[in-house]
Short mmCIF file of C-alpha atoms in Angstrom, two decimals:
data_model
loop_
_atom_site.label_atom_id
_atom_site.label_comp_id
_atom_site.label_asym_id
_atom_site.label_seq_id
_atom_site.Cartn_x
_atom_site.Cartn_y
_atom_site.Cartn_z
CA MET A 24 -6.75 149.94 43.74
CA GLY A 25 -8.01 151.48 40.39
CA LEU A 26 -11.66 152.95 39.97
CA ILE A 27 -12.77 150.07 37.80
CA SER A 28 -12.03 147.54 40.25
CA ALA A 29 -13.02 149.54 43.37
CA CYS A 30 -16.64 149.71 42.11
CA GLY A 31 -16.84 146.28 40.92
CA CYS A 32 -17.73 146.81 37.32
CA ASP A 33 -16.01 143.70 36.35
CA ARG A 34 -18.53 141.49 38.55
CA PRO A 35 -21.84 140.17 37.04
CA ALA A 36 -25.00 142.53 37.91
CA GLU A 37 -27.60 141.40 39.74
CA ALA A 38 -31.30 141.74 38.55
CA PRO A 39 -33.60 144.20 40.09
CA SER A 40 -36.10 142.86 42.47
CA ASP A 41 -39.01 144.43 40.43
CA GLY A 42 -37.83 142.08 37.49
CA ARG A 43 -37.22 145.05 35.47
CA LEU A 44 -33.53 145.24 33.17
CA THR A 45 -31.38 147.75 34.74
CA VAL A 46 -30.15 149.35 31.85
CA VAL A 47 -27.34 152.17 31.40
CA ALA A 48 -26.99 154.74 28.34
CA THR A 49 -23.90 156.84 28.10
CA THR A 50 -25.73 159.72 26.05
CA THR A 51 -28.81 161.33 25.98
CA MET A 52 -29.24 160.50 22.45
CA ILE A 53 -28.83 156.99 23.24
CA GLY A 54 -31.14 157.25 26.31
CA ASP A 55 -33.81 158.64 24.41
CA LEU A 56 -33.49 155.54 21.95
CA VAL A 57 -33.39 152.93 24.79
CA GLN A 58 -36.28 154.26 26.66
CA ARG A 59 -38.47 154.53 23.99
CA ILE A 60 -37.70 150.63 22.81
CA GLY A 61 -37.40 149.10 26.49
CA GLN A 62 -40.59 151.16 27.92
CA GLN A 63 -41.56 150.27 31.02
CA HIS A 64 -39.54 146.78 31.28
CA ILE A 65 -36.49 148.73 32.00
CA ARG A 66 -35.09 150.91 34.55
CA LEU A 67 -32.49 153.35 32.81
CA THR A 68 -29.67 155.63 33.84
CA VAL A 69 -28.15 158.06 31.52
CA LEU A 70 -24.78 158.87 32.51
CA MET A 71 -24.17 162.46 30.49
CA PRO A 72 -26.70 165.06 31.21
CA PRO A 73 -28.15 167.37 28.59
CA GLY A 74 -24.86 169.79 27.16
CA VAL A 75 -22.10 167.51 28.28
CA ASP A 76 -19.39 166.77 25.50
CA PRO A 77 -19.32 162.87 25.33
CA HIS A 78 -15.56 163.42 23.75
CA SER A 79 -14.10 164.27 27.28
CA PHE A 80 -16.40 163.01 29.62
CA LYS A 81 -15.20 161.15 32.60
CA PRO A 82 -17.51 159.17 34.86
CA SER A 83 -17.86 159.97 38.35
CA THR A 84 -17.97 157.54 41.59
CA ALA A 85 -21.64 157.59 41.20
CA ASP A 86 -21.84 156.58 37.63
CA MET A 87 -19.26 153.76 38.03
CA GLY A 88 -21.86 152.64 40.67
CA ALA A 89 -24.66 152.87 38.15
CA ILE A 90 -22.31 151.02 35.81
CA ALA A 91 -21.80 148.46 38.06
CA ARG A 92 -25.52 147.69 38.76
CA ALA A 93 -26.34 147.72 35.20
CA GLN A 94 -27.27 144.52 33.47
CA LEU A 95 -26.76 146.04 30.00
CA ILE A 96 -24.98 149.29 28.68
CA PHE A 97 -25.50 150.84 25.53
CA TYR A 98 -22.56 153.12 24.16
CA ASN A 99 -22.24 154.92 21.13
CA GLY A 100 -18.99 153.63 19.89
CA LEU A 101 -16.78 154.87 17.17
CA HIS A 102 -14.49 156.29 20.06
CA LEU A 103 -17.30 158.93 20.87
CA GLU A 104 -16.81 157.97 24.42
CA GLY A 105 -12.87 158.63 24.30
CA LYS A 106 -12.18 158.59 28.25
CA MET A 107 -14.29 155.57 28.52
CA ILE A 108 -13.07 153.36 25.71
CA GLU A 109 -10.98 150.96 27.74
CA LEU A 110 -13.95 150.35 30.33
CA LEU A 111 -16.56 149.74 27.74
CA GLU A 112 -14.68 147.61 25.02
CA GLN A 113 -12.50 145.45 27.53
CA LYS A 114 -13.50 145.72 31.15
CA LEU A 115 -17.45 145.60 30.26
CA ALA A 116 -17.52 143.81 26.98
CA ASP A 117 -19.68 140.86 28.19
CA ARG A 118 -22.63 143.73 28.75
CA ALA A 119 -21.74 146.72 26.90
CA PHE A 120 -23.11 147.22 23.54
CA ALA A 121 -21.94 149.65 21.00
CA VAL A 122 -25.44 150.74 19.14
CA THR A 123 -23.30 151.46 16.09
CA ARG A 124 -22.17 147.83 15.88
CA ASP A 125 -24.34 146.70 13.01
CA ILE A 126 -24.28 149.74 10.84
CA SER A 127 -22.57 148.57 7.47
CA ILE A 128 -18.97 149.82 7.19
CA ASP A 129 -19.75 151.26 3.82
CA ARG A 130 -22.14 153.71 5.65
CA LEU A 131 -19.45 154.85 8.00
CA LEU A 132 -17.54 157.97 7.09
CA PRO A 133 -13.84 157.92 7.97
CA TRP A 134 -12.33 160.04 10.28
CA GLU A 135 -9.70 161.84 8.19
CA GLN A 136 -7.80 163.65 11.12
CA ASN A 137 -6.94 159.93 12.47
CA GLN A 138 -4.90 157.12 10.98
CA GLY A 139 -5.63 153.63 11.31
CA GLY A 140 -9.13 153.14 10.08
CA ALA A 141 -11.30 155.00 12.55
CA TYR A 142 -14.68 156.52 11.67
CA ASP A 143 -16.61 159.32 12.57
CA PRO A 144 -18.83 158.42 15.41
CA HIS A 145 -21.87 161.35 15.03
CA VAL A 146 -24.25 158.60 13.13
CA TRP A 147 -27.15 159.74 14.95
CA PHE A 148 -27.51 162.87 12.45
CA ASP A 149 -28.64 160.53 9.90
CA PRO A 150 -31.95 159.11 11.02
CA THR A 151 -31.86 156.08 8.80
CA LEU A 152 -28.70 155.17 10.48
CA TRP A 153 -30.24 155.75 13.81
CA ALA A 154 -32.67 153.46 12.91
CA GLN A 155 -30.00 150.68 12.55
CA ALA A 156 -28.97 151.56 16.30
CA ALA A 157 -32.61 151.10 17.22
CA GLN A 158 -32.51 147.50 16.20
CA THR A 159 -29.16 146.71 17.62
CA ILE A 160 -30.94 147.84 20.98
CA ALA A 161 -33.88 145.93 20.41
CA MET A 162 -32.06 142.95 19.85
CA GLU A 163 -29.62 143.01 22.93
CA LEU A 164 -33.08 143.91 25.19
CA ILE A 165 -34.75 140.85 23.58
CA ARG A 166 -31.65 138.77 24.17
CA ALA A 167 -31.53 139.73 27.89
CA ASP A 168 -35.14 139.38 28.42
CA PRO A 169 -36.97 137.25 26.16
CA ALA A 170 -39.98 137.30 27.83
CA ASN A 171 -40.61 140.64 26.78
CA ALA A 172 -39.56 140.40 23.27
CA SER A 173 -42.92 141.22 21.60
CA THR A 174 -43.11 144.75 23.42
CA TYR A 175 -39.42 145.38 22.23
CA GLU A 176 -40.16 144.37 18.59
CA SER A 177 -43.16 146.40 18.64
CA ALA A 178 -41.64 149.29 19.91
CA LEU A 179 -38.94 149.02 17.57
CA LYS A 180 -41.25 148.84 14.42
CA THR A 181 -42.93 152.17 16.08
CA VAL A 182 -39.67 153.95 16.38
CA GLN A 183 -38.22 152.91 12.90
CA ALA A 184 -41.32 154.06 11.24
CA GLU A 185 -41.17 157.34 13.04
CA LEU A 186 -37.69 157.90 12.06
CA ALA A 187 -38.38 157.37 8.25
CA THR A 188 -41.24 160.12 8.36
CA LEU A 189 -38.69 162.20 10.22
CA ASP A 190 -36.04 161.46 7.62
CA ALA A 191 -38.53 162.57 4.82
CA GLU A 192 -39.47 165.55 6.97
CA ILE A 193 -35.93 167.02 7.14
CA ALA A 194 -35.40 165.99 3.20
CA ARG A 195 -38.45 168.13 2.55
CA LYS A 196 -37.49 171.35 4.82
CA ILE A 197 -33.72 171.20 3.73
CA ALA A 198 -34.90 171.32 0.03
CA THR A 199 -36.11 174.94 0.61
CA ILE A 200 -32.72 175.94 1.24
CA PRO A 201 -31.14 177.41 -2.24
CA ARG A 202 -28.38 174.95 -2.98
CA ASP A 203 -25.72 177.40 -3.09
CA ARG A 204 -26.38 178.45 0.30
CA ARG A 205 -26.51 174.92 1.85
CA VAL A 206 -23.27 175.30 3.86
CA LEU A 207 -23.17 174.47 7.52
CA ILE A 208 -20.23 176.03 9.23
CA THR A 209 -20.01 175.10 12.85
CA SER A 210 -17.46 174.80 15.81
CA HIS A 211 -16.65 170.93 14.99
CA ASP A 212 -17.31 168.12 12.38
CA ALA A 213 -20.66 166.70 14.16
CA PHE A 214 -22.49 167.15 11.23
CA ASN A 215 -21.15 165.28 8.25
CA TYR A 216 -23.75 162.37 8.44
CA PHE A 217 -26.41 164.98 8.34
CA GLY A 218 -24.49 166.66 5.35
CA ALA A 219 -24.15 163.66 3.39
CA ALA A 220 -27.84 162.67 3.95
CA TYR A 221 -29.39 165.81 2.83
CA GLU A 222 -26.85 167.53 0.69
CA ILE A 223 -25.29 169.90 2.63
CA GLU A 224 -21.55 170.90 2.63
CA VAL A 225 -20.31 170.82 6.22
CA ARG A 226 -17.22 172.77 7.64
CA GLY A 227 -16.21 172.32 11.10
CA LEU A 228 -13.57 174.48 12.43
CA GLN A 229 -12.37 171.55 14.94
CA GLY A 230 -11.96 168.08 14.09
CA ILE A 231 -14.48 165.42 14.62
CA SER A 232 -13.42 165.37 18.38
CA THR A 233 -13.44 168.25 20.25
CA GLU A 234 -10.66 167.35 22.06
CA THR A 235 -8.95 168.71 18.72
CA GLN A 236 -8.61 172.42 19.02
CA ALA A 237 -9.33 174.82 16.15
CA GLY A 238 -5.99 176.11 15.07
CA LEU A 239 -5.16 179.84 13.20
CA THR A 240 -5.10 178.12 10.02
CA ASN A 241 -8.90 176.50 10.53
CA ILE A 242 -10.07 179.83 11.60
CA ALA A 243 -8.39 182.00 8.71
CA ALA A 244 -9.77 179.23 5.98
CA ALA A 245 -12.97 179.73 7.29
CA VAL A 246 -13.12 183.29 7.46
CA ASP A 247 -11.67 183.34 3.65
CA TYR A 248 -14.28 180.91 2.86
CA ILE A 249 -17.26 182.75 4.37
CA VAL A 250 -16.32 186.11 2.94
CA GLN A 251 -15.73 184.53 -0.80
CA HIS A 252 -18.93 182.81 -0.73
CA ARG A 253 -20.94 185.20 1.49
CA ILE A 254 -22.51 182.68 3.62
CA PRO A 255 -25.23 184.16 5.51
CA ALA A 256 -25.00 182.48 8.91
CA ILE A 257 -22.56 180.44 11.09
CA PHE A 258 -23.68 178.21 14.03
CA VAL A 259 -22.66 177.73 17.81
CA GLU A 260 -23.16 174.38 19.39
CA SER A 261 -24.57 173.52 22.65
CA SER A 262 -22.02 171.25 24.40
CA VAL A 263 -19.12 173.32 22.63
CA PRO A 264 -17.65 176.39 23.80
CA HIS A 265 -18.69 179.38 21.45
CA ASP A 266 -15.16 180.92 21.50
CA THR A 267 -13.93 179.83 18.17
CA ILE A 268 -17.18 180.49 15.90
CA LEU A 269 -17.42 184.28 17.68
CA ARG A 270 -13.86 184.68 16.47
CA VAL A 271 -14.53 183.67 13.15
CA GLN A 272 -17.84 186.13 13.05
CA ALA A 273 -15.39 188.97 14.32
CA ASP A 274 -12.66 188.45 11.85
CA CYS A 275 -15.18 188.51 9.12
CA LYS A 276 -16.86 191.84 10.44
CA ALA A 277 -13.24 193.24 10.29
CA ARG A 278 -13.04 192.24 6.61
CA GLY A 279 -16.37 193.77 5.95
CA VAL A 280 -18.78 190.61 5.78
CA ASP A 281 -21.40 190.77 8.61
CA VAL A 282 -21.80 187.05 8.89
CA LYS A 283 -24.64 186.39 11.57
CA ILE A 284 -24.77 183.50 14.25
CA GLY A 285 -27.76 181.55 12.98
CA GLY A 286 -28.48 179.92 16.62
CA GLU A 287 -26.97 177.30 18.85
CA LEU A 288 -27.52 173.89 17.16
CA TYR A 289 -27.28 170.46 19.63
CA SER A 290 -24.46 168.33 18.30
CA ASP A 291 -23.26 165.77 20.98
CA ALA A 292 -26.14 166.06 23.43
CA LEU A 293 -29.97 166.58 23.54
CA GLY A 294 -31.35 169.69 25.78
CA ALA A 295 -33.31 169.96 28.60
CA PRO A 296 -37.31 169.92 28.90
CA GLY A 297 -38.55 173.28 28.41
CA GLU A 298 -35.27 174.84 27.00
CA ARG A 299 -36.66 175.53 23.59
CA PRO A 300 -40.37 176.34 23.44
CA GLY A 301 -42.32 174.75 20.98
CA TYR A 302 -39.72 171.82 20.68
CA ALA A 303 -39.06 168.86 22.93
CA VAL A 304 -35.24 169.16 22.57
CA GLU A 305 -34.92 166.47 25.05
CA THR A 306 -36.00 164.02 22.71
CA TYR A 307 -34.18 162.75 19.58
CA ALA A 308 -36.98 163.70 17.11
CA GLY A 309 -37.32 167.02 18.89
CA MET A 310 -33.77 167.93 18.61
CA MET A 311 -33.55 167.07 15.18
CA ARG A 312 -36.74 169.38 14.17
CA TYR A 313 -35.33 172.21 16.43
CA ASN A 314 -31.86 172.09 14.39
CA VAL A 315 -33.31 171.47 11.12
CA ASP A 316 -35.64 174.61 11.56
CA LEU A 317 -32.84 176.85 12.95
CA ILE A 318 -30.70 175.65 10.01
CA VAL A 319 -33.54 176.67 7.31
CA ASN A 320 -34.67 179.89 8.82
CA ALA A 321 -30.82 181.09 9.12
CA LEU A 322 -29.63 180.07 5.60
CA ARG A 323 -32.72 180.17 3.61
#
């Protein structure tokens, strides 16, 4: 018997005795957004802990139990949760919802490495797109729990206003980087929406998915670019091994260019509480502010 059948994930979930909705979110970013909108009316489980790569995540037996008990499941979609696609999109289609579902297709960026109309899943790096994800979450919470619709609607308005403020704040900070230095070189292509929103050139050594390995050609091209343009800093990521970026740094040094590691960015997962003094990186807004300040200080 397969894991899906064994855990009973294909059976309707029962409501908890305290009247709250039992909700599962796949990633830490989604969990933060769901909790902010659902507030005291939900009982939330986040499957992926801080620092975990969603591209390669496989749910444990305990995770499958949480999924089986959930009345609502929120996931990113656009193939971010690569190992869970069949489970989420087929077995659980009646109660699993992609938060990217309602984003207009003309706002999505193509996944160039993959044929067949796939799109870059890292939409949270544009707060205006994350505001649309918030609306989708609120809509499904209201549908499942109409008695508390006013709470969800009010929370949505607050969240969307805060995201608009965050968007303007990021734009002001990025504008302080000289235009010829607005180049973000990282381990994998997680920051394309960020680059498009704030006019930054983004270069990832791996593809959009961390399942794609960075080949020697990609590394050599990155080194050539850094040497030619005298890029001051490159960045590692919290949920991706640092080896490739460190290799690029070493190869640049061998060619006489001492490019620094600008710091560790959060890409596919939030951080843990207290991990970065002064920044609540366990929240979406705190993570974004930390990333932006790190980028600005390294490149400016």
